[in-house]
Amino acid sequence: MEKASDMFLTGVLIVLGILCFFCLIRSVRGPRLADRIMAVNMIGTMTMMSIAVLTVKLGEGFLADVALIYAMISFLAVVVVAKVYMGVHKEEHGAQGKEGGKGK
């Protein structure tokens, strides 16, 4: 039973690695910035899941703490990037709105 569990967890790690690779491709090729932000968020989530699977596979409890800290940092990073993106978006539309008003 132990060997089957170990093989299953190894398979899960392989699948998560493949999915992270696809998200990396989406973050590079994404047509919009929102797609890129979502892909980076997905990579962070799958990395956290990989650390959690390693916690079970290796039997090391401290890795669960690492996964929680990584989740908080990943969440904060995505919030900051989204906030910066929204600020740039508002500046672009604010400048376009002012330019459009001057011509009339």
mmCIF file of C-alpha atoms in Angstrom:
data_model
loop_
_atom_site.group_PDB
_atom_site.id
_atom_site.type_symbol
_atom_site.label_atom_id
_atom_site.label_comp_id
_atom_site.label_asym_id
_atom_site.label_seq_id
_atom_site.Cartn_x
_atom_site.Cartn_y
_atom_site.Cartn_z
ATOM 1 C CA MET A 1 0.000 0.000 0.000
ATOM 2 C CA GLU A 2 2.891 2.328 0.775
ATOM 3 C CA LYS A 3 4.352 1.866 -2.706
ATOM 4 C CA ALA A 4 0.997 2.600 -4.386
ATOM 5 C CA SER A 5 0.629 5.803 -2.368
ATOM 6 C CA ASP A 6 4.166 6.847 -3.258
ATOM 7 C CA MET A 7 3.553 6.214 -6.960
ATOM 8 C CA PHE A 8 0.273 8.146 -6.851
ATOM 9 C CA LEU A 9 1.898 11.170 -5.176
ATOM 10 C CA THR A 10 4.730 11.062 -7.711
ATOM 11 C CA GLY A 11 2.139 11.056 -10.502
ATOM 12 C CA VAL A 12 0.382 14.027 -8.951
ATOM 13 C CA LEU A 13 3.670 15.938 -8.812
ATOM 14 C CA ILE A 14 4.347 15.152 -12.474
ATOM 15 C CA VAL A 15 0.873 16.345 -13.509
ATOM 16 C CA LEU A 16 1.276 19.548 -11.468
ATOM 17 C CA GLY A 17 4.646 20.163 -13.119
ATOM 18 C CA ILE A 18 3.137 19.757 -16.583
ATOM 19 C CA LEU A 19 0.270 22.094 -15.715
ATOM 20 C CA CYS A 20 2.743 24.677 -14.381
ATOM 21 C CA PHE A 21 4.578 24.481 -17.707
ATOM 22 C CA PHE A 22 1.340 25.161 -19.612
ATOM 23 C CA CYS A 23 0.583 28.117 -17.325
ATOM 24 C CA LEU A 24 4.082 29.421 -17.955
ATOM 25 C CA ILE A 25 3.393 29.331 -21.674
ATOM 26 C CA ARG A 26 0.101 31.188 -21.115
ATOM 27 C CA SER A 27 1.845 33.817 -19.005
ATOM 28 C CA VAL A 28 4.321 34.478 -21.810
ATOM 29 C CA ARG A 29 1.922 34.293 -24.762
ATOM 30 C CA GLY A 30 -1.262 35.576 -23.118
ATOM 31 C CA PRO A 31 -3.082 38.014 -25.364
ATOM 32 C CA ARG A 32 -4.015 40.311 -22.464
ATOM 33 C CA LEU A 33 -2.344 41.320 -19.245
ATOM 34 C CA ALA A 34 -5.250 39.867 -17.252
ATOM 35 C CA ASP A 35 -4.505 36.429 -18.778
ATOM 36 C CA ARG A 36 -0.895 36.757 -17.720
ATOM 37 C CA ILE A 37 -1.800 37.726 -14.166
ATOM 38 C CA MET A 38 -4.182 34.775 -13.928
ATOM 39 C CA ALA A 39 -1.507 32.389 -15.247
ATOM 40 C CA VAL A 40 1.021 33.618 -12.686
ATOM 41 C CA ASN A 41 -1.594 33.169 -9.950
ATOM 42 C CA MET A 42 -2.217 29.608 -11.163
ATOM 43 C CA ILE A 43 1.517 28.858 -11.106
ATOM 44 C CA GLY A 44 1.666 30.069 -7.506
ATOM 45 C CA THR A 45 -1.314 27.927 -6.536
ATOM 46 C CA MET A 46 0.103 24.823 -8.187
ATOM 47 C CA THR A 47 3.478 25.409 -6.545
ATOM 48 C CA MET A 48 1.753 25.566 -3.188
ATOM 49 C CA MET A 49 -0.081 22.337 -4.009
ATOM 50 C CA SER A 50 3.210 20.695 -4.988
ATOM 51 C CA ILE A 51 4.741 21.671 -1.664
ATOM 52 C CA ALA A 52 1.686 20.240 0.121
ATOM 53 C CA VAL A 53 2.017 16.956 -1.793
ATOM 54 C CA LEU A 54 5.712 16.847 -0.894
ATOM 55 C CA THR A 55 4.703 17.326 2.750
ATOM 56 C CA VAL A 56 2.702 14.115 2.598
ATOM 57 C CA LYS A 57 5.199 12.229 0.417
ATOM 58 C CA LEU A 58 8.266 13.050 2.515
ATOM 59 C CA GLY A 59 6.504 13.135 5.878
ATOM 60 C CA GLU A 60 8.095 16.462 6.799
ATOM 61 C CA GLY A 61 5.704 18.681 8.738
ATOM 62 C CA PHE A 62 7.671 21.895 8.285
ATOM 63 C CA LEU A 63 6.862 21.871 4.562
ATOM 64 C CA ALA A 64 3.220 22.609 5.428
ATOM 65 C CA ASP A 65 4.394 25.846 7.044
ATOM 66 C CA VAL A 66 6.419 26.632 3.940
ATOM 67 C CA ALA A 67 3.325 26.061 1.783
ATOM 68 C CA LEU A 68 1.247 28.434 3.932
ATOM 69 C CA ILE A 69 3.901 31.145 3.820
ATOM 70 C CA TYR A 70 4.232 30.692 0.062
ATOM 71 C CA ALA A 71 0.446 31.027 -0.308
ATOM 72 C CA MET A 72 0.458 34.328 1.576
ATOM 73 C CA ILE A 73 3.353 35.715 -0.466
ATOM 74 C CA SER A 74 1.776 34.572 -3.733
ATOM 75 C CA PHE A 75 -1.554 36.149 -2.823
ATOM 76 C CA LEU A 76 0.109 39.419 -1.872
ATOM 77 C CA ALA A 77 2.118 39.476 -5.105
ATOM 78 C CA VAL A 78 -0.980 38.974 -7.259
ATOM 79 C CA VAL A 79 -2.869 41.689 -5.379
ATOM 80 C CA VAL A 80 0.014 44.133 -5.854
ATOM 81 C CA VAL A 81 0.333 43.338 -9.568
ATOM 82 C CA ALA A 82 -3.430 43.703 -10.064
ATOM 83 C CA LYS A 83 -3.390 47.029 -8.195
ATOM 84 C CA VAL A 84 -0.549 48.314 -10.372
ATOM 85 C CA TYR A 85 -2.369 47.125 -13.489
ATOM 86 C CA MET A 86 -5.551 48.904 -12.423
ATOM 87 C CA GLY A 87 -3.591 52.116 -11.779
ATOM 88 C CA VAL A 88 -2.020 51.995 -15.236
ATOM 89 C CA HIS A 89 -5.412 51.222 -16.779
ATOM 90 C CA LYS A 90 -7.038 54.198 -15.036
ATOM 91 C CA GLU A 91 -4.221 56.522 -16.085
ATOM 92 C CA GLU A 92 -4.523 55.452 -19.719
ATOM 93 C CA HIS A 93 -8.284 55.915 -19.794
ATOM 94 C CA GLY A 94 -8.082 59.148 -17.825
ATOM 95 C CA ALA A 95 -5.578 60.584 -20.301
ATOM 96 C CA GLN A 96 -7.730 59.463 -23.256
ATOM 97 C CA GLY A 97 -10.816 61.017 -21.695
ATOM 98 C CA LYS A 98 -9.063 64.368 -21.184
ATOM 99 C CA GLU A 99 -7.687 64.375 -24.728
ATOM 100 C CA GLY A 100 -11.127 63.582 -26.134
ATOM 101 C CA GLY A 101 -12.677 66.452 -24.159
ATOM 102 C CA LYS A 102 -10.198 69.044 -25.456
ATOM 103 C CA GLY A 103 -11.049 68.404 -29.091
ATOM 104 C CA LYS A 104 -14.747 69.168 -28.680
#
